[in-house]
């Protein structure tokens, strides 16, 4: 089991995940939506495509733009469609 924790709160957990460029990508259905909000930020990766971001809030603290996902990844990154990854402000355990 792999868990993502922010401010001591488990915000995602799964046994089924993808690893790309050292980042663990959690299936969308494994994130606890009550801690997530759309941030409006978008960035582009040359080989994965256009990324969208979430902010995460738990126990009174918020980390803006700390989680990202690719709504329509390129064919080369098709394995992370429907998955979410985190910057180091969110701790990954497991």
PDB file of C-alpha atoms in Angstrom, residues 10-49:
ATOM      1  CA  UNK A  10      -3.807  10.620   4.208  1.00  0.00           C
ATOM      2  CA  UNK A  11      -5.041  12.278   1.004  1.00  0.00           C
ATOM      3  CA  UNK A  12      -4.570   9.250  -1.288  1.00  0.00           C
ATOM      4  CA  UNK A  13      -3.771   5.559  -0.947  1.00  0.00           C
ATOM      5  CA  UNK A  14      -3.537   2.663  -3.355  1.00  0.00           C
ATOM      6  CA  UNK A  15      -1.905  -0.654  -4.147  1.00  0.00           C
ATOM      7  CA  UNK A  16      -2.095   0.038  -7.898  1.00  0.00           C
ATOM      8  CA  UNK A  17       0.040   2.907  -9.183  1.00  0.00           C
ATOM      9  CA  UNK A  18       2.379   3.990 -11.979  1.00  0.00           C
ATOM     10  CA  UNK A  19       5.924   5.335 -11.634  1.00  0.00           C
ATOM     11  CA  UNK A  20       7.163   7.850 -14.212  1.00  0.00           C
ATOM     12  CA  UNK A  21      10.375   9.853 -13.846  1.00  0.00           C
ATOM     13  CA  UNK A  22      10.566   8.897 -10.171  1.00  0.00           C
ATOM     14  CA  UNK A  23       7.049  10.162  -9.405  1.00  0.00           C
ATOM     15  CA  UNK A  24       4.326   7.869  -8.112  1.00  0.00           C
ATOM     16  CA  UNK A  25       1.056   8.405  -9.977  1.00  0.00           C
ATOM     17  CA  UNK A  26      -2.018   7.451  -7.946  1.00  0.00           C
ATOM     18  CA  UNK A  27      -5.211   6.398  -9.738  1.00  0.00           C
ATOM     19  CA  UNK A  28      -7.764   9.234  -9.613  1.00  0.00           C
ATOM     20  CA  UNK A  29     -10.216   7.043  -7.745  1.00  0.00           C
ATOM     21  CA  UNK A  30      -7.664   6.597  -4.928  1.00  0.00           C
ATOM     22  CA  UNK A  31      -7.470  10.288  -4.010  1.00  0.00           C
ATOM     23  CA  UNK A  32      -9.752  11.587  -1.263  1.00  0.00           C
ATOM     24  CA  UNK A  33     -11.573  14.323  -3.161  1.00  0.00           C
ATOM     25  CA  UNK A  34     -12.618  16.255  -0.071  1.00  0.00           C
ATOM     26  CA  UNK A  35      -8.996  17.464   0.276  1.00  0.00           C
ATOM     27  CA  UNK A  36      -8.559  18.538  -3.370  1.00  0.00           C
ATOM     28  CA  UNK A  37      -9.597  21.597  -5.359  1.00  0.00           C
ATOM     29  CA  UNK A  38      -8.823  22.591  -8.951  1.00  0.00           C
ATOM     30  CA  UNK A  39      -6.076  25.191  -8.969  1.00  0.00           C
ATOM     31  CA  UNK A  40      -6.432  26.552 -12.510  1.00  0.00           C
ATOM     32  CA  UNK A  41      -2.723  26.076 -13.221  1.00  0.00           C
ATOM     33  CA  UNK A  42      -1.642  24.325 -16.419  1.00  0.00           C
ATOM     34  CA  UNK A  43       1.849  23.449 -17.627  1.00  0.00           C
ATOM     35  CA  UNK A  44       3.184  21.576 -20.610  1.00  0.00           C
ATOM     36  CA  UNK A  45       5.554  18.618 -20.764  1.00  0.00           C
ATOM     37  CA  UNK A  46       7.213  17.910 -24.132  1.00  0.00           C
ATOM     38  CA  UNK A  47       6.437  14.202 -24.015  1.00  0.00           C
ATOM     39  CA  UNK A  48       3.462  13.825 -21.629  1.00  0.00           C
ATOM     40  CA  UNK A  49       1.318  16.760 -22.767  1.00  0.00           C
TER      41      UNK A  49
END
